[in-house]
Amino acid sequence: MSSPCLSSVLTHANLTMYQTGIPDVPPQQPTGLPSSPSFSSNINSQWYRQISPHFWTPDNVLEWISDQAEITKFDASTLSLAYCAMDGPALCQMNREQMIGIFGPELGPHLHHNLQEHKTKHELQSLTVPELNETCQLLDNFLDNLNFPLLSTIRIGHAEGDVSKREFDYNNDYDLSLTMEPMTPLGDTEYLSDNQSDSEYSSSSNSGMFSFSSLSSPESGSGESDPEFSYPLISKAHIKTEKGECRLKRPRGRPPKVSREHGSSIYDGPKKNKHAPRGTHLWEFIRDILIHPERNQGLMKWEDRREGVFKFLKSEAVAQMWGQKKKNSSMTYEKLSRAMRYYYKREILERVDGRRLVYKFGKNSSGWKIEEIGMGM
DNA sequence: GCCCTTTTTCCTGCTT
DNA sequence: TAAGCAGGAAAAAGGG
């Protein structure tokens, strides 16, 4: 007698779920979930981002496990289905050790971590606006009271304007767009056109989109192009290749931003304050990853902590995180590294010759030295 | 509206 | 050969 193979069952579950007309969102979807077009456009993939784990059905749980197994490149066939027939509430009651016991030391911690994030996300989401404001204020005060200079730069939003969750969590779930970002009214068509323009565009050095499933950063669905960064078709120029085929080529420079006049949500506050501080710069983003190893998850490491020499371990994953932060789904390490190289001139970074993916903080950078942050790392 | 800064994108050539 | 690096050029976007 052979134990049922999880992967085949999961495949079947997915087929059943997505090919028989069964709604993507289970009927027991809790009330209070946003019903913006962005949600519905995104709901085909990773629906579990929109549904609290407490409401997951056994099928939902299976699909989630399947996704996580795929993300972590875990061989799902080694799991027995007998362990996967639990529903959301049962799943939520499990602690980390229990998950490791069932799913093993490789997949178990990942599942537990991911589940906790979903739970936290939905707890935040279920808050009303005043509650959210109050929570944000409490967090703000908490961060202010922490005697940790870098954390003092983090502002938790007040349900208006840009809900500043940028440093909120940028390890493996850097985007909270589904729960907190202003919704955009564009539909699937625009999403497609973005992806399309990305895929149509091709050059020797930059293939535009890449499969995120190949990265370690597990979230960031592959189809989540930000409509804000859709390239207007008019901006594309046709070029001829040597083979005589016509190819679409994106012009140089940053693509223009599409206005958000339809984006009305509780998070859309009054017009952006012109004198509001700028977002974190790239070098600060990099620095913050380095000085928060608990959020780092092997993305970068110090080569020489005292000298400020560091190395990218998962360059494309870091680039994707930076892209998420800037709402730019087409960010790549190549582009990120170009921005990094501009820092040489300003002495924010120094060259480290002959070493790939290795950079060094320069004299015009700050906030990374052990003395500055007042903690041993 | 102009200027400056900071990216972002594209590109070519070079190095590892 | 692929990936990464270097740096010029052009453009967008935000702040002053």
Tab-separated table of C-alpha atoms (C1' of nucleotides) in Angstrom:
chain	number	residue	atom	x	y	z
A	1	MET	CA	0.000	0.000	0.000
A	2	SER	CA	1.446	3.304	-0.976
A	3	SER	CA	0.811	6.470	0.926
A	4	PRO	CA	-0.899	9.087	-1.119
A	5	CYS	CA	1.457	11.462	-2.819
A	6	LEU	CA	0.760	14.980	-1.731
A	7	SER	CA	1.899	16.576	-4.932
A	8	SER	CA	-0.508	14.635	-7.066
A	9	VAL	CA	-3.363	15.306	-4.709
A	10	LEU	CA	-2.490	18.963	-4.636
A	11	THR	CA	-2.429	19.060	-8.377
A	12	HIS	CA	-5.839	17.496	-8.395
A	13	ALA	CA	-7.092	19.922	-5.794
A	14	ASN	CA	-5.867	22.820	-7.879
A	15	LEU	CA	-7.452	21.471	-10.993
A	16	THR	CA	-10.695	21.007	-9.175
A	17	MET	CA	-10.548	24.434	-7.692
A	18	TYR	CA	-9.666	26.355	-10.796
A	19	GLN	CA	-11.180	24.434	-13.626
A	20	THR	CA	-14.603	23.529	-12.471
A	21	GLY	CA	-15.912	26.949	-11.886
A	22	ILE	CA	-15.708	26.755	-8.151
A	23	PRO	CA	-15.189	30.261	-6.874
A	24	ASP	CA	-11.615	31.086	-6.043
A	25	VAL	CA	-12.726	32.536	-2.799
A	26	PRO	CA	-14.352	30.044	-0.517
A	27	PRO	CA	-17.880	30.874	0.584
A	28	GLN	CA	-16.879	31.263	4.169
A	29	GLN	CA	-14.827	34.278	3.299
A	30	PRO	CA	-15.049	36.549	6.287
A	31	THR	CA	-16.870	39.790	6.092
A	32	GLY	CA	-14.951	42.962	6.058
A	33	LEU	CA	-12.580	41.973	3.331
A	34	PRO	CA	-11.906	44.707	0.879
A	35	SER	CA	-13.746	44.282	-2.367
A	36	SER	CA	-11.638	46.477	-4.534
A	37	PRO	CA	-10.842	45.483	-8.083
A	38	SER	CA	-7.263	44.994	-7.062
A	39	PHE	CA	-8.315	42.222	-4.816
A	40	SER	CA	-10.392	40.486	-7.352
A	41	SER	CA	-7.695	40.785	-9.948
A	42	ASN	CA	-5.242	39.225	-7.636
A	43	ILE	CA	-7.420	36.615	-6.194
A	44	ASN	CA	-6.696	33.963	-8.745
A	45	SER	CA	-3.254	33.525	-7.365
A	46	GLN	CA	-2.547	33.122	-3.729
A	47	TRP	CA	-6.094	33.811	-2.625
A	48	TYR	CA	-4.919	32.993	0.885
A	49	ARG	CA	-3.452	36.427	1.144
A	50	GLN	CA	-6.960	37.780	1.284
A	51	ILE	CA	-8.454	35.251	3.629
A	52	SER	CA	-7.565	34.893	7.237
A	53	PRO	CA	-5.971	31.513	7.934
A	54	HIS	CA	-8.661	30.963	10.516
A	55	PHE	CA	-11.148	30.629	7.675
A	56	TRP	CA	-9.174	28.303	5.446
A	57	THR	CA	-10.779	25.038	4.404
A	58	PRO	CA	-8.729	21.814	4.178
A	59	ASP	CA	-8.433	22.442	0.444
A	60	ASN	CA	-7.190	25.927	1.127
A	61	VAL	CA	-4.612	24.540	3.512
A	62	LEU	CA	-3.462	22.049	0.909
A	63	GLU	CA	-3.057	24.686	-1.684
A	64	TRP	CA	-1.153	26.916	0.658
A	65	ILE	CA	1.186	24.061	1.568
A	66	SER	CA	1.624	23.333	-2.108
A	67	ASP	CA	2.585	26.919	-2.844
A	68	GLN	CA	4.994	27.061	0.042
A	69	ALA	CA	6.552	23.774	-0.965
A	70	GLU	CA	7.061	25.119	-4.438
A	71	ILE	CA	8.526	28.348	-3.146
A	72	THR	CA	10.995	26.540	-0.945
A	73	LYS	CA	11.705	23.942	-3.615
A	74	PHE	CA	10.631	21.326	-1.160
A	75	ASP	CA	9.795	17.936	-2.577
A	76	ALA	CA	6.125	17.665	-1.681
A	77	SER	CA	6.042	14.020	-2.652
A	78	THR	CA	7.862	13.218	0.548
A	79	LEU	CA	4.903	14.391	2.589
A	80	SER	CA	2.040	12.195	3.498
A	81	LEU	CA	-1.415	13.517	2.749
A	82	ALA	CA	-2.577	12.183	6.072
A	83	TYR	CA	-0.840	15.100	7.720
A	84	CYS	CA	-2.328	17.675	5.404
A	85	ALA	CA	-6.032	17.140	5.896
A	86	MET	CA	-6.455	19.832	8.481
A	87	ASP	CA	-8.405	23.023	8.124
A	88	GLY	CA	-7.416	26.579	8.935
A	89	PRO	CA	-8.430	26.653	12.596
A	90	ALA	CA	-6.527	23.426	13.244
A	91	LEU	CA	-3.529	24.806	11.420
A	92	CYS	CA	-3.592	28.007	13.426
A	93	GLN	CA	-3.448	26.074	16.673
A	94	MET	CA	-0.181	24.427	15.792
A	95	ASN	CA	3.017	25.784	17.209
A	96	ARG	CA	6.366	25.813	15.492
A	97	GLU	CA	7.554	22.561	16.990
A	98	GLN	CA	4.431	20.761	15.914
A	99	MET	CA	4.850	22.032	12.383
A	100	ILE	CA	8.458	20.928	12.304
A	101	GLY	CA	7.352	17.571	13.610
A	102	ILE	CA	4.847	17.149	10.820
A	103	PHE	CA	6.459	18.918	7.893
A	104	GLY	CA	10.065	18.428	8.812
A	105	PRO	CA	12.881	20.799	9.740
A	106	GLU	CA	13.046	22.262	6.262
A	107	LEU	CA	9.475	23.046	5.384
A	108	GLY	CA	8.048	23.244	8.894
A	109	PRO	CA	9.710	26.491	10.016
A	110	HIS	CA	8.899	28.116	6.710
A	111	LEU	CA	5.241	27.163	6.957
A	112	HIS	CA	5.056	28.361	10.520
A	113	HIS	CA	6.694	31.670	9.691
A	114	ASN	CA	4.501	32.224	6.665
A	115	LEU	CA	1.369	31.344	8.582
A	116	GLN	CA	2.233	33.764	11.363
A	117	GLU	CA	2.640	36.492	8.803
A	118	HIS	CA	-0.724	35.797	7.269
A	119	LYS	CA	-2.319	35.773	10.688
A	120	THR	CA	-0.684	39.044	11.648
A	121	LYS	CA	-1.620	40.600	8.350
A	122	HIS	CA	-5.252	39.713	8.744
A	123	GLU	CA	-5.359	40.785	12.333
A	124	LEU	CA	-4.134	44.193	11.189
A	125	GLN	CA	-6.576	44.164	8.332
A	126	SER	CA	-9.501	43.463	10.575
A	127	LEU	CA	-8.878	46.608	12.545
A	128	THR	CA	-11.171	49.514	11.943
A	129	VAL	CA	-9.667	52.813	10.897
A	130	PRO	CA	-9.675	54.336	14.392
A	131	GLU	CA	-8.237	51.134	15.763
A	132	LEU	CA	-5.612	51.184	13.073
A	133	ASN	CA	-4.745	54.750	13.851
A	134	GLU	CA	-4.515	53.943	17.497
A	135	THR	CA	-2.359	50.921	16.829
A	136	CYS	CA	-0.129	52.923	14.546
A	137	GLN	CA	0.212	55.592	17.167
A	138	LEU	CA	1.103	53.028	19.784
A	139	LEU	CA	3.688	51.518	17.476
A	140	ASP	CA	5.014	54.932	16.689
A	141	ASN	CA	5.401	55.732	20.341
A	142	PHE	CA	6.934	52.385	20.962
A	143	LEU	CA	9.498	52.894	18.234
A	144	ASP	CA	10.181	56.403	19.426
A	145	ASN	CA	10.779	55.157	22.918
A	146	LEU	CA	13.173	52.525	21.748
A	147	ASN	CA	16.643	53.841	22.147
A	148	PHE	CA	17.576	52.653	18.698
A	149	PRO	CA	18.485	55.449	16.319
A	150	LEU	CA	17.616	53.671	13.115
A	151	LEU	CA	14.206	52.618	14.239
A	152	SER	CA	13.400	56.200	14.937
A	153	THR	CA	13.292	56.801	11.227
A	154	ILE	CA	10.444	54.357	10.842
A	155	ARG	CA	7.025	55.913	10.870
A	156	ILE	CA	3.948	53.888	11.071
A	157	GLY	CA	1.242	55.451	9.025
A	158	HIS	CA	-1.932	56.934	10.334
A	159	ALA	CA	-4.351	55.539	7.836
A	160	GLU	CA	-3.844	58.502	5.640
A	161	GLY	CA	-1.509	59.206	2.824
A	162	ASP	CA	1.201	56.699	2.448
A	163	VAL	CA	0.748	54.065	5.067
A	164	SER	CA	4.330	53.696	5.856
A	165	LYS	CA	4.901	50.056	6.303
A	166	ARG	CA	8.016	50.054	4.278
A	167	GLU	CA	10.298	48.883	7.015
A	168	PHE	CA	7.460	46.990	8.543
A	169	ASP	CA	8.611	43.682	7.305
A	170	TYR	CA	10.897	43.255	4.446
A	171	ASN	CA	12.148	39.783	4.802
A	172	ASN	CA	10.166	37.300	2.877
A	173	ASP	CA	6.938	39.166	2.755
A	174	TYR	CA	7.879	42.578	1.727
A	175	ASP	CA	4.634	43.575	0.219
A	176	LEU	CA	1.587	44.285	2.253
A	177	SER	CA	-0.038	45.885	-0.690
A	178	LEU	CA	-3.069	43.719	-0.424
A	179	THR	CA	-3.850	44.877	3.002
A	180	MET	CA	-2.692	48.393	3.309
A	181	GLU	CA	-1.814	50.067	0.083
A	182	PRO	CA	-4.187	52.302	-1.780
A	183	MET	CA	-6.132	50.339	-4.303
A	184	THR	CA	-5.743	51.015	-7.950
A	185	PRO	CA	-8.745	50.735	-10.172
A	186	LEU	CA	-7.020	49.191	-13.130
A	187	GLY	CA	-8.052	45.754	-14.091
A	188	ASP	CA	-6.438	42.687	-15.466
A	189	THR	CA	-6.087	44.164	-18.879
A	190	GLU	CA	-3.677	46.761	-17.703
A	191	TYR	CA	-1.805	44.234	-15.667
A	192	LEU	CA	-1.431	42.146	-18.739
A	193	SER	CA	-0.247	44.978	-20.832
A	194	ASP	CA	2.452	45.663	-18.343
A	195	ASN	CA	3.636	42.137	-18.338
A	196	GLN	CA	3.268	42.002	-22.006
A	197	SER	CA	5.374	45.014	-22.588
A	198	ASP	CA	7.927	43.541	-20.279
A	199	SER	CA	8.033	40.265	-22.044
A	200	GLU	CA	7.907	41.759	-25.459
A	201	TYR	CA	10.809	43.873	-24.605
A	202	SER	CA	13.973	41.937	-24.692
A	203	SER	CA	17.605	42.815	-24.754
A	204	SER	CA	20.750	40.904	-24.270
A	205	SER	CA	21.281	42.114	-20.803
A	206	ASN	CA	17.837	42.508	-19.461
A	207	SER	CA	15.040	40.132	-19.980
A	208	GLY	CA	12.536	42.264	-18.146
A	209	MET	CA	10.505	39.883	-16.081
A	210	PHE	CA	11.947	36.860	-14.486
A	211	SER	CA	10.423	34.037	-12.658
A	212	PHE	CA	10.280	34.897	-9.054
A	213	SER	CA	9.736	31.312	-8.117
A	214	SER	CA	13.391	30.857	-8.773
A	215	LEU	CA	14.235	33.196	-5.989
A	216	SER	CA	14.411	32.644	-2.337
A	217	SER	CA	12.094	35.446	-1.594
A	218	PRO	CA	8.901	33.519	-1.425
A	219	GLU	CA	6.190	36.077	-1.813
A	220	SER	CA	5.776	38.590	-4.588
A	221	GLY	CA	3.579	36.739	-6.977
A	222	SER	CA	4.821	36.596	-10.482
A	223	GLY	CA	1.770	38.254	-11.922
A	224	GLU	CA	1.738	41.206	-9.634
A	225	SER	CA	2.872	43.927	-11.895
A	226	ASP	CA	1.933	47.234	-10.506
A	227	PRO	CA	-0.422	48.919	-12.911
A	228	GLU	CA	1.062	52.173	-11.883
A	229	PHE	CA	4.088	51.140	-13.795
A	230	SER	CA	2.398	50.023	-16.896
A	231	TYR	CA	4.217	51.456	-19.798
A	232	PRO	CA	2.039	53.355	-22.135
A	233	LEU	CA	2.102	51.727	-25.495
A	234	ILE	CA	2.981	55.003	-27.070
A	235	SER	CA	6.264	54.997	-25.242
A	236	LYS	CA	7.410	51.910	-27.003
A	237	ALA	CA	9.479	52.184	-30.137
A	238	HIS	CA	9.745	49.522	-32.743
A	239	ILE	CA	13.193	48.409	-33.713
A	240	LYS	CA	14.353	45.926	-36.185
A	241	THR	CA	16.602	43.109	-35.219
A	242	GLU	CA	19.251	41.606	-37.380
A	243	LYS	CA	16.892	38.768	-38.143
A	244	GLY	CA	14.491	41.246	-39.625
A	245	GLU	CA	11.816	40.787	-37.008
A	246	CYS	CA	10.119	43.736	-35.467
A	247	ARG	CA	10.536	43.988	-31.738
A	248	LEU	CA	9.222	46.447	-29.237
A	249	LYS	CA	11.808	48.433	-27.440
A	250	ARG	CA	11.279	50.483	-24.359
A	251	PRO	CA	12.725	53.959	-24.469
A	252	ARG	CA	15.459	54.969	-22.100
A	253	GLY	CA	14.706	56.442	-18.776
A	254	ARG	CA	12.091	55.901	-16.213
A	255	PRO	CA	8.624	55.190	-17.549
A	256	PRO	CA	6.092	57.881	-16.697
A	257	LYS	CA	3.875	57.357	-13.747
A	258	VAL	CA	0.187	56.814	-14.365
A	259	SER	CA	-1.911	59.116	-12.243
A	260	ARG	CA	-3.976	57.614	-9.463
A	261	GLU	CA	-7.005	59.788	-9.773
A	262	HIS	CA	-9.280	56.821	-9.217
A	263	GLY	CA	-7.429	55.509	-6.258
A	264	SER	CA	-9.762	56.338	-3.482
A	265	SER	CA	-9.397	54.464	-0.312
A	266	ILE	CA	-9.183	55.238	3.316
A	267	TYR	CA	-5.458	55.253	2.920
A	268	ASP	CA	-5.506	57.978	0.338
A	269	GLY	CA	-4.972	61.012	2.379
A	270	PRO	CA	-4.726	64.632	1.411
A	271	LYS	CA	-2.260	65.668	-1.220
A	272	LYS	CA	1.270	64.596	-0.483
A	273	ASN	CA	3.160	67.070	1.568
A	274	LYS	CA	5.780	68.564	-0.665
A	275	HIS	CA	8.136	68.861	2.251
A	276	ALA	CA	7.590	65.368	3.514
A	277	PRO	CA	10.839	63.488	3.943
A	278	ARG	CA	11.835	61.347	1.062
A	279	GLY	CA	11.595	57.647	1.236
A	280	THR	CA	14.541	55.608	2.237
A	281	HIS	CA	17.378	55.812	-0.217
A	282	LEU	CA	18.746	52.708	-1.777
A	283	TRP	CA	21.862	52.699	0.328
A	284	GLU	CA	19.763	53.086	3.457
A	285	PHE	CA	17.582	50.227	2.359
A	286	ILE	CA	20.681	48.083	1.894
A	287	ARG	CA	22.083	49.222	5.195
A	288	ASP	CA	18.879	48.390	7.012
A	289	ILE	CA	18.868	44.890	5.606
A	290	LEU	CA	22.406	44.425	6.820
A	291	ILE	CA	21.866	45.710	10.321
A	292	HIS	CA	18.730	43.655	10.826
A	293	PRO	CA	19.991	40.125	10.295
A	294	GLU	CA	16.731	38.723	11.598
A	295	ARG	CA	15.050	40.198	8.534
A	296	ASN	CA	17.946	39.416	6.301
A	297	GLN	CA	17.360	35.716	5.755
A	298	GLY	CA	20.578	35.209	3.853
A	299	LEU	CA	20.028	37.979	1.365
A	300	MET	CA	23.183	39.839	2.252
A	301	LYS	CA	26.031	39.465	4.666
A	302	TRP	CA	28.851	41.433	6.137
A	303	GLU	CA	32.253	40.567	4.762
A	304	ASP	CA	33.997	42.941	7.098
A	305	ARG	CA	31.652	44.436	9.628
A	306	ARG	CA	34.091	47.046	10.906
A	307	GLU	CA	35.125	48.222	7.460
A	308	GLY	CA	31.588	48.235	6.179
A	309	VAL	CA	32.246	45.652	3.495
A	310	PHE	CA	29.223	43.632	2.534
A	311	LYS	CA	28.139	41.176	-0.064
A	312	PHE	CA	24.927	40.383	-1.875
A	313	LEU	CA	24.094	36.726	-1.434
A	314	LYS	CA	20.791	36.812	-3.293
A	315	SER	CA	21.169	39.804	-5.482
A	316	GLU	CA	17.994	39.394	-7.489
A	317	ALA	CA	15.917	38.837	-4.368
A	318	VAL	CA	17.251	42.050	-2.859
A	319	ALA	CA	16.518	43.841	-6.106
A	320	GLN	CA	12.979	42.534	-6.054
A	321	MET	CA	12.545	43.742	-2.508
A	322	TRP	CA	13.799	47.142	-3.540
A	323	GLY	CA	11.429	47.017	-6.448
A	324	GLN	CA	8.550	46.178	-4.164
A	325	LYS	CA	9.453	49.064	-1.972
A	326	LYS	CA	9.448	51.387	-4.931
A	327	LYS	CA	6.411	49.732	-6.488
A	328	ASN	CA	8.457	48.710	-9.433
A	329	SER	CA	7.966	45.112	-10.380
A	330	SER	CA	10.638	45.173	-13.035
A	331	MET	CA	13.534	46.014	-10.777
A	332	THR	CA	16.557	43.839	-11.324
A	333	TYR	CA	19.955	43.548	-9.732
A	334	GLU	CA	21.450	45.060	-12.830
A	335	LYS	CA	19.479	48.249	-12.335
A	336	LEU	CA	19.994	48.245	-8.622
A	337	SER	CA	23.725	47.866	-9.087
A	338	ARG	CA	23.785	50.810	-11.474
A	339	ALA	CA	22.243	52.948	-8.769
A	340	MET	CA	24.793	51.554	-6.338
A	341	ARG	CA	27.616	52.567	-8.638
A	342	TYR	CA	26.399	56.139	-8.648
A	343	TYR	CA	27.147	56.145	-4.939
A	344	TYR	CA	30.850	55.751	-5.625
A	345	LYS	CA	31.092	59.299	-6.854
A	346	ARG	CA	29.332	60.635	-3.794
A	347	GLU	CA	31.461	58.427	-1.557
A	348	ILE	CA	28.458	56.797	-0.008
A	349	LEU	CA	29.957	53.567	-1.284
A	350	GLU	CA	33.528	52.639	-2.127
A	351	ARG	CA	34.654	50.275	-4.803
A	352	VAL	CA	35.821	46.833	-3.850
A	353	ASP	CA	37.870	45.800	-6.819
A	354	GLY	CA	37.862	42.302	-8.136
A	355	ARG	CA	35.079	40.998	-5.978
A	356	ARG	CA	31.677	40.348	-7.403
A	357	LEU	CA	28.605	41.470	-5.506
A	358	VAL	CA	30.803	43.069	-2.881
A	359	TYR	CA	30.470	46.724	-1.880
A	360	LYS	CA	31.764	48.862	0.913
A	361	PHE	CA	30.160	51.754	2.714
A	362	GLY	CA	31.956	55.010	2.166
A	363	LYS	CA	32.625	57.960	4.395
A	364	ASN	CA	29.385	59.686	3.423
A	365	SER	CA	27.253	56.813	4.591
A	366	SER	CA	26.070	56.499	8.130
A	367	GLY	CA	24.081	54.360	10.457
A	368	TRP	CA	25.870	51.094	9.871
A	369	LYS	CA	28.808	51.320	12.223
A	370	ILE	CA	28.611	49.351	15.414
A	371	GLU	CA	29.391	52.497	17.399
A	372	GLU	CA	26.578	54.343	15.682
A	373	ILE	CA	23.880	51.834	16.287
A	374	GLY	CA	25.144	50.981	19.702
A	375	MET	CA	24.835	47.246	19.528
A	376	GLY	CA	27.105	44.387	18.798
A	377	MET	CA	26.278	42.692	15.552
B	1	DG	C1'	8.411	76.460	-14.040
B	2	DC	C1'	13.265	75.761	-13.463
B	3	DC	C1'	17.014	73.429	-11.345
B	4	DC	C1'	18.991	69.803	-8.737
B	5	DT	C1'	19.104	65.227	-6.858
B	6	DT	C1'	18.054	60.536	-6.964
B	7	DT	C1'	16.894	56.977	-9.110
B	8	DT	C1'	15.510	54.028	-13.308
B	9	DT	C1'	16.285	52.259	-17.760
B	10	DC	C1'	19.118	51.221	-21.766
B	11	DC	C1'	23.309	50.272	-23.707
B	12	DT	C1'	28.195	48.904	-24.875
B	13	DG	C1'	32.342	47.111	-23.559
B	14	DC	C1'	35.068	44.784	-20.296
B	15	DT	C1'	36.175	41.339	-16.607
B	16	DT	C1'	35.609	37.254	-13.891
C	1	DT	C1'	29.208	31.615	-22.008
C	2	DA	C1'	26.885	33.772	-18.325
C	3	DA	C1'	26.967	36.892	-14.839
C	4	DG	C1'	28.611	40.878	-13.010
C	5	DC	C1'	30.900	45.400	-13.336
C	6	DA	C1'	31.715	50.067	-15.222
C	7	DG	C1'	30.000	54.060	-16.765
C	8	DG	C1'	27.693	57.151	-20.386
C	9	DA	C1'	23.237	58.761	-21.734
C	10	DA	C1'	18.488	59.842	-21.212
C	11	DA	C1'	14.478	60.315	-18.674
C	12	DA	C1'	11.122	60.523	-14.588
C	13	DA	C1'	9.866	62.273	-10.245
C	14	DG	C1'	10.174	64.874	-6.163
C	15	DG	C1'	11.958	68.681	-3.460
C	16	DG	C1'	13.714	73.439	-3.150
